[in-house]
């Protein structure tokens, strides 16, 4: 539905050229809630603004429903924008206007008859659960209510794509959850494909089926949320995963481990499904006759699938531990070897 192909974007600034995007490719399919996560300055806003051509690529192509949008005439570009709604962190509402006037604005722009505008605004307000605020000035609304108005306005022209630029970043956690629920409802009930960008991992884990991780204008990795966060490859991805799943050895325990003189190796294992780890550890004891202990274990749920991280210490000679490591790798479990160094016990990544 949305194809970004080898796009680079450069800006001229007073301090020289800025490479906001470098050879970015990604593909959003119909029905996806596709999340792009990255720290500030990663290039996320620039990326999402390509899709409705608020930014033009310096190189590469942006396809929406198979059409290269950079080649569209002004008239076709207006049509495209009608089909793509957008919401923002700061809501971007007309502050001195009422809820009704804000939501009606894109309809007036599209020359919808007055009666139809009234019907549509009421319908939208019902959908975002804000019917009683129809004549309220938006400056009197809470952040969450303002974003609901922003969403209603974005949906006014019945778009099939919704772009969200940090749409929940100015909201408290509880309001964030309610807006995320609304986004899921939009995706499910109105069949709207959503491309959202955020610096918050919990947003991705809550609503997205796919994710791309960005840093320095590049996409580091992308795939289903389960693939990417189940087996993160890049340091940045790992640090994002850490914000929702703590997978480090507690510091006090790390000290104890360092003081243990016996030969050993520490593995971080990642499983999908909550029982997958048990037979593995049992077999290390039963078949390899090696002592092992669980140093740390945690579970969380991603898209209804239980996801666990276990840190296991296996005692034995280097050769025997090599054998066990091969056995774990062959079993299909994601495994990493952890090295602890004195003085940096808390950096066990
Ligand atoms: N219009 C612009 N002119 C100059 N530099 C820009 C412009 N827009 C974005 N940038 C720069 O591009 C980089 C990526 O910005 P942005 O896409 O806003 O990142 P993010 O949304 O991930 O925080 C940053 O270094 C930013 O300063
Ligand atoms: Mg941004």
Coordinates of C-alpha atoms and ligand atoms in Angstrom, one line a residue:
X1 CA 0.0 0.0 0.0
X2 CA 2.9 2.3 0.9
X3 CA 6.3 1.6 -0.6
X4 CA 9.3 3.7 0.2
X5 CA 12.1 2.7 -2.1
X6 CA 15.7 3.7 -1.5
X7 CA 14.7 7.2 -0.3
X8 CA 17.3 9.7 0.7
X9 CA 16.4 13.2 2.0
X10 CA 18.9 16.0 2.4
X11 CA 18.2 19.4 3.9
X12 CA 20.3 22.5 3.5
X13 CA 20.8 24.2 6.8
X14 CA 23.1 27.0 8.0
X15 CA 25.5 24.5 9.4
X16 CA 25.6 22.6 6.1
X17 CA 23.8 19.7 4.5
X18 CA 21.7 17.5 6.8
X19 CA 21.1 13.9 5.8
X20 CA 17.7 13.3 7.3
X21 CA 17.2 10.0 5.5
X22 CA 19.7 7.6 3.9
X23 CA 18.6 5.0 1.5
X24 CA 15.5 4.1 3.4
X25 CA 13.2 1.3 2.1
X26 CA 10.1 0.0 3.7
X27 CA 6.8 -1.4 2.8
X28 CA 3.5 -1.0 4.6
X29 CA 0.7 -3.4 3.6
X30 CA -3.0 -2.8 3.7
X31 CA -4.3 -3.3 7.2
X32 CA -1.0 -2.9 8.9
X33 CA -0.4 -0.8 12.0
X34 CA 3.2 -0.1 11.1
X35 CA 5.4 1.6 13.7
X36 CA 8.6 3.4 13.2
X37 CA 10.6 3.8 16.4
X38 CA 13.8 5.8 17.0
X39 CA 15.3 8.5 19.1
X40 CA 14.8 12.2 18.4
X41 CA 16.6 13.2 15.2
X42 CA 16.5 9.7 13.7
X43 CA 14.5 10.9 10.7
X44 CA 11.1 9.6 11.6
X45 CA 9.1 12.8 11.0
X46 CA 10.8 13.3 7.7
X47 CA 10.0 9.7 6.7
X48 CA 6.3 10.0 7.5
X49 CA 6.0 13.3 5.8
X50 CA 7.1 11.7 2.6
X51 CA 3.9 9.8 2.4
X52 CA 1.7 12.8 1.9
X53 CA 4.5 14.7 0.2
X54 CA 4.9 17.3 2.9
X55 CA 8.5 16.4 2.1
X56 CA 9.8 15.4 -1.3
X57 CA 12.6 12.8 -1.5
X58 CA 16.0 13.9 -2.7
X59 CA 16.4 10.5 -4.2
X60 CA 14.3 7.3 -4.4
X61 CA 10.6 6.7 -4.9
X62 CA 7.5 6.8 -2.8
X63 CA 4.6 4.7 -4.0
X64 CA 1.0 4.8 -2.7
X65 CA -1.2 2.1 -4.1
X66 CA 1.3 1.5 -6.8
X67 CA 1.6 5.2 -7.9
X68 CA 4.8 7.1 -7.7
X69 CA 3.4 10.1 -5.8
X70 CA 6.2 12.5 -6.8
X71 CA 4.9 12.5 -10.4
X72 CA 1.3 13.5 -9.4
X73 CA -0.3 16.6 -10.8
X74 CA -1.6 19.2 -8.3
X75 CA -5.1 17.9 -8.7
X76 CA -4.1 14.3 -8.1
X77 CA -2.0 15.3 -5.1
X78 CA -5.1 16.9 -3.6
X79 CA -6.9 13.6 -4.1
X80 CA -4.1 11.7 -2.5
X81 CA -4.1 14.0 0.5
X82 CA -7.9 13.4 0.9
X83 CA -7.1 9.7 1.2
X84 CA -4.4 10.2 3.8
X85 CA -5.2 11.7 7.2
X86 CA -2.5 12.9 9.6
X87 CA -2.4 13.5 13.4
X88 CA 0.4 15.3 15.3
X89 CA 2.0 15.5 18.8
X90 CA 0.8 19.1 19.2
X91 CA -2.6 18.3 17.7
X92 CA -2.3 21.3 15.2
X93 CA -5.9 22.4 15.8
X94 CA -7.3 25.9 15.2
X95 CA -7.1 27.1 18.8
X96 CA -9.8 29.8 18.6
X97 CA -12.3 27.6 16.9
X98 CA -14.9 25.1 18.1
X99 CA -14.6 21.4 17.9
X100 CA -17.2 21.5 15.1
X101 CA -15.3 24.1 13.1
X102 CA -12.1 22.1 13.4
X103 CA -13.5 18.9 12.2
X104 CA -15.6 20.6 9.4
X105 CA -12.5 22.4 8.0
X106 CA -11.3 19.6 5.7
X107 CA -14.9 19.0 4.5
X108 CA -15.4 22.7 3.7
X109 CA -12.1 22.6 1.8
X110 CA -13.5 19.6 -0.2
X111 CA -16.7 21.5 -0.9
X112 CA -19.0 19.1 0.9
X113 CA -22.6 20.5 1.3
X114 CA -23.4 22.1 4.6
X115 CA -26.1 19.5 5.6
X116 CA -23.7 16.6 4.9
X117 CA -20.9 18.3 6.9
X118 CA -23.2 18.5 10.0
X119 CA -24.1 14.8 9.6
X120 CA -20.5 13.8 9.1
X121 CA -19.1 15.8 12.1
X122 CA -21.7 14.3 14.4
X123 CA -20.9 10.8 13.2
X124 CA -17.2 11.4 13.7
X125 CA -17.7 12.8 17.2
X126 CA -19.7 9.7 18.1
X127 CA -16.9 7.5 16.8
X128 CA -14.3 9.4 18.9
X129 CA -16.7 9.6 21.9
X130 CA -16.8 13.4 22.1
X131 CA -20.4 14.2 21.0
X132 CA -21.1 16.5 24.0
X133 CA -18.2 18.8 23.1
X134 CA -19.4 19.7 19.6
X135 CA -19.7 23.4 20.3
X136 CA -16.8 23.7 22.8
X137 CA -13.8 25.8 21.9
X138 CA -10.8 23.5 21.5
X139 CA -8.7 25.6 23.8
X140 CA -10.9 24.4 26.7
X141 CA -10.3 20.7 26.0
X142 CA -7.8 18.3 27.7
X143 CA -4.8 16.9 25.7
X144 CA -6.6 13.6 25.2
X145 CA -9.8 15.3 24.0
X146 CA -7.8 17.6 21.6
X147 CA -6.2 14.5 20.1
X148 CA -9.7 13.0 19.6
X149 CA -10.6 16.1 17.7
X150 CA -7.4 15.8 15.7
X151 CA -8.3 12.2 14.9
X152 CA -11.9 13.1 13.9
X153 CA -10.6 15.8 11.6
X154 CA -8.1 13.4 10.1
X155 CA -10.9 10.9 9.4
X156 CA -13.3 13.4 8.0
X157 CA -12.6 12.7 4.4
X158 CA -12.7 8.9 4.9
X159 CA -9.0 8.3 4.3
X160 CA -7.7 4.8 3.9
X161 CA -4.3 5.7 5.4
X162 CA -3.7 7.5 8.7
X163 CA -0.2 9.0 9.5
X164 CA 0.5 9.6 13.2
X165 CA 3.6 11.7 14.2
X166 CA 4.2 11.1 17.9
X167 CA 0.4 11.3 18.4
X168 CA 0.6 10.2 22.1
X169 CA 3.9 11.8 23.1
X170 CA 2.3 14.8 24.8
X171 CA -0.2 12.7 26.7
X172 CA 0.0 10.9 30.1
X173 CA 0.1 7.1 30.1
X174 CA -3.6 6.5 30.8
X175 CA -4.7 8.9 28.1
X176 CA -2.1 7.4 25.8
X177 CA -3.7 4.0 26.3
X178 CA -7.1 5.3 25.4
X179 CA -5.9 7.0 22.2
X180 CA -4.1 3.8 21.3
X181 CA -7.3 1.9 21.8
X182 CA -9.0 4.4 19.5
X183 CA -6.3 3.8 16.8
X184 CA -6.9 0.1 17.0
X185 CA -10.6 0.7 16.5
X186 CA -9.9 2.9 13.5
X187 CA -7.7 0.1 12.0
X188 CA -10.2 -2.7 12.8
X189 CA -13.6 -1.1 12.1
X190 CA -12.8 1.5 9.4
X191 CA -10.1 -0.6 7.7
X192 CA -7.6 2.2 7.9
X193 CA -3.9 1.4 7.4
X194 CA -1.8 3.2 10.0
X195 CA 1.8 4.4 9.8
X196 CA 2.9 5.8 13.1
X197 CA 6.1 7.1 14.4
X198 CA 7.1 7.3 18.1
X199 CA 10.1 7.2 20.4
X200 CA 8.0 5.2 22.9
X201 CA 8.4 1.4 22.8
X202 CA 5.2 0.7 24.7
X203 CA 3.3 2.4 21.9
X204 CA 4.8 -0.1 19.4
X205 CA 4.2 -3.1 21.7
X206 CA 0.6 -2.0 22.3
X207 CA -0.7 -1.5 18.8
X208 CA 1.7 -2.3 16.0
X209 CA 2.0 -5.5 14.0
X210 CA 5.1 -4.4 12.2
X211 CA 8.0 -2.2 13.2
X212 CA 11.0 -0.5 11.7
X213 CA 13.8 0.8 13.9
X214 CA 15.5 4.0 12.8
X215 CA 18.7 5.7 13.7
X216 CA 20.8 8.4 11.9
X217 CA 18.4 8.5 9.0
X218 CA 18.7 4.8 8.3
X219 CA 16.3 1.9 9.0
X220 CA 18.4 -0.5 11.1
X221 CA 15.9 -3.4 11.0
X222 CA 12.3 -4.1 10.2
X223 CA 9.8 -6.9 10.3
X224 CA 6.9 -8.1 12.5
X225 CA 7.1 -6.7 16.0
X226 CA 7.7 -10.3 17.2
X227 CA 10.6 -10.8 14.8
X228 CA 12.3 -7.5 15.5
X229 CA 11.9 -7.4 19.3
X230 CA 12.1 -11.1 19.7
X231 CA 15.6 -11.1 18.4
X232 CA 16.9 -7.6 18.3
X233 CA 20.2 -7.2 16.3
X234 CA 21.3 -3.7 16.7
X235 CA 22.4 -1.9 19.9
X236 CA 19.7 0.7 19.5
X237 CA 16.9 -1.9 19.1
X238 CA 18.2 -3.7 22.2
X239 CA 18.1 -0.5 24.1
X240 CA 14.5 0.1 23.0
X241 CA 13.5 -3.5 24.0
X242 CA 15.1 -2.9 27.4
X243 CA 12.6 -0.1 28.1
X244 CA 9.8 -2.6 28.1
X245 CA 11.5 -5.9 28.9
X246 CA 14.3 -5.7 31.4
X247 CA 16.8 -8.3 30.4
X248 CA 19.9 -7.5 32.4
X249 CA 21.3 -9.2 35.4
X250 CA 20.6 -7.2 38.6
X251 CA 23.7 -5.5 39.7
X252 CA 24.0 -7.2 43.1
X253 CA 23.7 -10.6 41.5
X254 CA 26.4 -9.7 38.9
X255 CA 28.8 -9.0 41.7
X256 CA 28.1 -12.4 43.2
X257 CA 28.7 -14.1 39.8
X258 CA 32.0 -12.3 39.3
X259 CA 33.1 -13.6 42.7
X260 CA 32.4 -17.2 41.8
X261 CA 35.7 -18.7 40.7
X262 CA 34.3 -21.8 38.9
X263 CA 34.4 -22.0 35.1
X264 CA 31.1 -21.0 33.6
X265 CA 29.3 -19.2 30.8
X266 CA 26.3 -17.0 30.9
X267 CA 23.6 -17.2 28.3
X268 CA 20.7 -14.9 27.5
X269 CA 18.0 -16.9 26.0
X270 CA 14.9 -15.5 24.3
X271 CA 11.8 -17.7 23.9
X272 CA 8.4 -17.4 22.4
X273 CA 5.9 -19.2 24.5
X274 CA 6.2 -19.5 28.3
X275 CA 7.2 -23.2 28.6
X276 CA 9.8 -23.4 25.8
X277 CA 12.7 -22.9 28.2
X278 CA 11.9 -25.7 30.7
X279 CA 12.8 -28.8 28.6
X280 CA 15.9 -27.1 27.4
X281 CA 17.3 -26.5 30.9
X282 CA 16.2 -30.0 31.9
X283 CA 18.1 -31.5 29.0
X284 CA 21.2 -29.5 29.9
X285 CA 21.1 -31.2 33.3
X286 CA 19.9 -34.6 32.2
X287 CA 21.8 -35.2 29.0
X288 CA 24.9 -33.0 29.5
X289 CA 25.1 -33.5 33.2
X290 CA 25.9 -29.8 33.7
X291 CA 24.9 -27.7 36.6
X292 CA 23.0 -24.6 35.6
X293 CA 21.1 -21.9 37.3
X294 CA 18.6 -19.3 36.2
X295 CA 19.9 -15.9 37.2
X296 CA 17.0 -13.9 35.9
X297 CA 13.8 -14.5 34.0
X298 CA 11.1 -12.2 32.7
X299 CA 8.0 -12.5 30.6
X300 CA 5.9 -10.1 28.7
X301 CA 3.2 -10.3 26.0
X302 CA 3.6 -9.0 22.5
X303 CA 0.6 -9.3 20.2
X304 CA -0.9 -12.0 22.4
X305 CA 2.2 -14.1 22.4
X306 CA 4.1 -14.7 25.6
X307 CA 7.7 -13.7 25.2
X308 CA 10.3 -14.6 27.8
X309 CA 13.9 -13.8 28.5
X310 CA 16.0 -16.0 30.7
X311 CA 19.6 -15.5 31.8
X312 CA 21.2 -18.9 32.6
X313 CA 24.6 -19.7 34.0
X314 CA 26.1 -23.0 33.0
X315 CA 29.1 -24.4 34.9
X316 CA 31.7 -26.6 33.3
X317 CA 34.9 -26.7 31.2
X318 CA 35.1 -24.6 28.0
X319 CA 34.7 -27.6 25.8
X320 CA 31.7 -28.9 27.6
X321 CA 30.0 -25.5 27.6
X322 CA 30.8 -25.1 23.9
X323 CA 28.8 -28.3 23.4
X324 CA 25.9 -27.0 25.4
X325 CA 25.9 -23.7 23.5
X326 CA 25.7 -25.6 20.2
X327 CA 22.9 -27.6 21.6
X328 CA 21.0 -24.5 22.6
X329 CA 21.7 -22.8 19.2
X330 CA 20.5 -25.9 17.3
X331 CA 17.3 -26.0 19.3
X332 CA 16.2 -22.7 17.7
X333 CA 16.3 -20.6 20.8
X334 CA 17.8 -17.1 20.3
X335 CA 21.0 -17.1 22.4
X336 CA 23.6 -14.6 23.3
X337 CA 26.7 -15.1 25.5
X338 CA 27.0 -12.4 28.2
X339 CA 30.4 -11.3 29.5
X340 CA 30.5 -9.5 32.8
X341 CA 33.4 -7.3 33.6
X342 CA 34.3 -6.0 37.0
X343 CA 33.3 -2.3 37.4
X344 CA 30.7 -2.5 34.7
X345 CA 28.4 -5.1 36.2
X346 CA 25.4 -3.1 35.1
X347 CA 26.3 -3.1 31.5
X348 CA 25.6 -6.7 30.8
X349 CA 24.6 -6.2 27.2
Ligands
LIG1 N1 13.3 21.4 7.3 C1 14.4 21.0 7.8 N2 15.6 21.7 7.6 C2 16.8 21.3 8.0 N3 17.0 20.1 8.7 C3 15.9 19.4 9.0 C4 14.6 19.8 8.6 N4 13.7 18.8 9.0 C5 14.4 17.9 9.7 N5 15.7 18.2 9.7 C6 16.8 17.5 10.3 O1 16.7 16.1 9.9 C7 17.0 15.2 10.9 C8 15.8 14.3 11.1 O2 14.8 15.1 11.6 P1 13.3 14.4 12.0 O3 12.9 13.7 10.8 O4 12.5 15.5 12.5 O5 13.7 13.4 13.1 P2 12.7 12.7 14.2 O6 11.3 12.9 13.8 O7 13.1 11.3 14.3 O8 13.1 13.4 15.5 C9 17.4 16.1 12.1 O9 18.8 16.2 12.2 C10 16.7 17.4 11.8 O10 17.3 18.5 12.4
LIG2 MG1 9.8 13.9 14.9

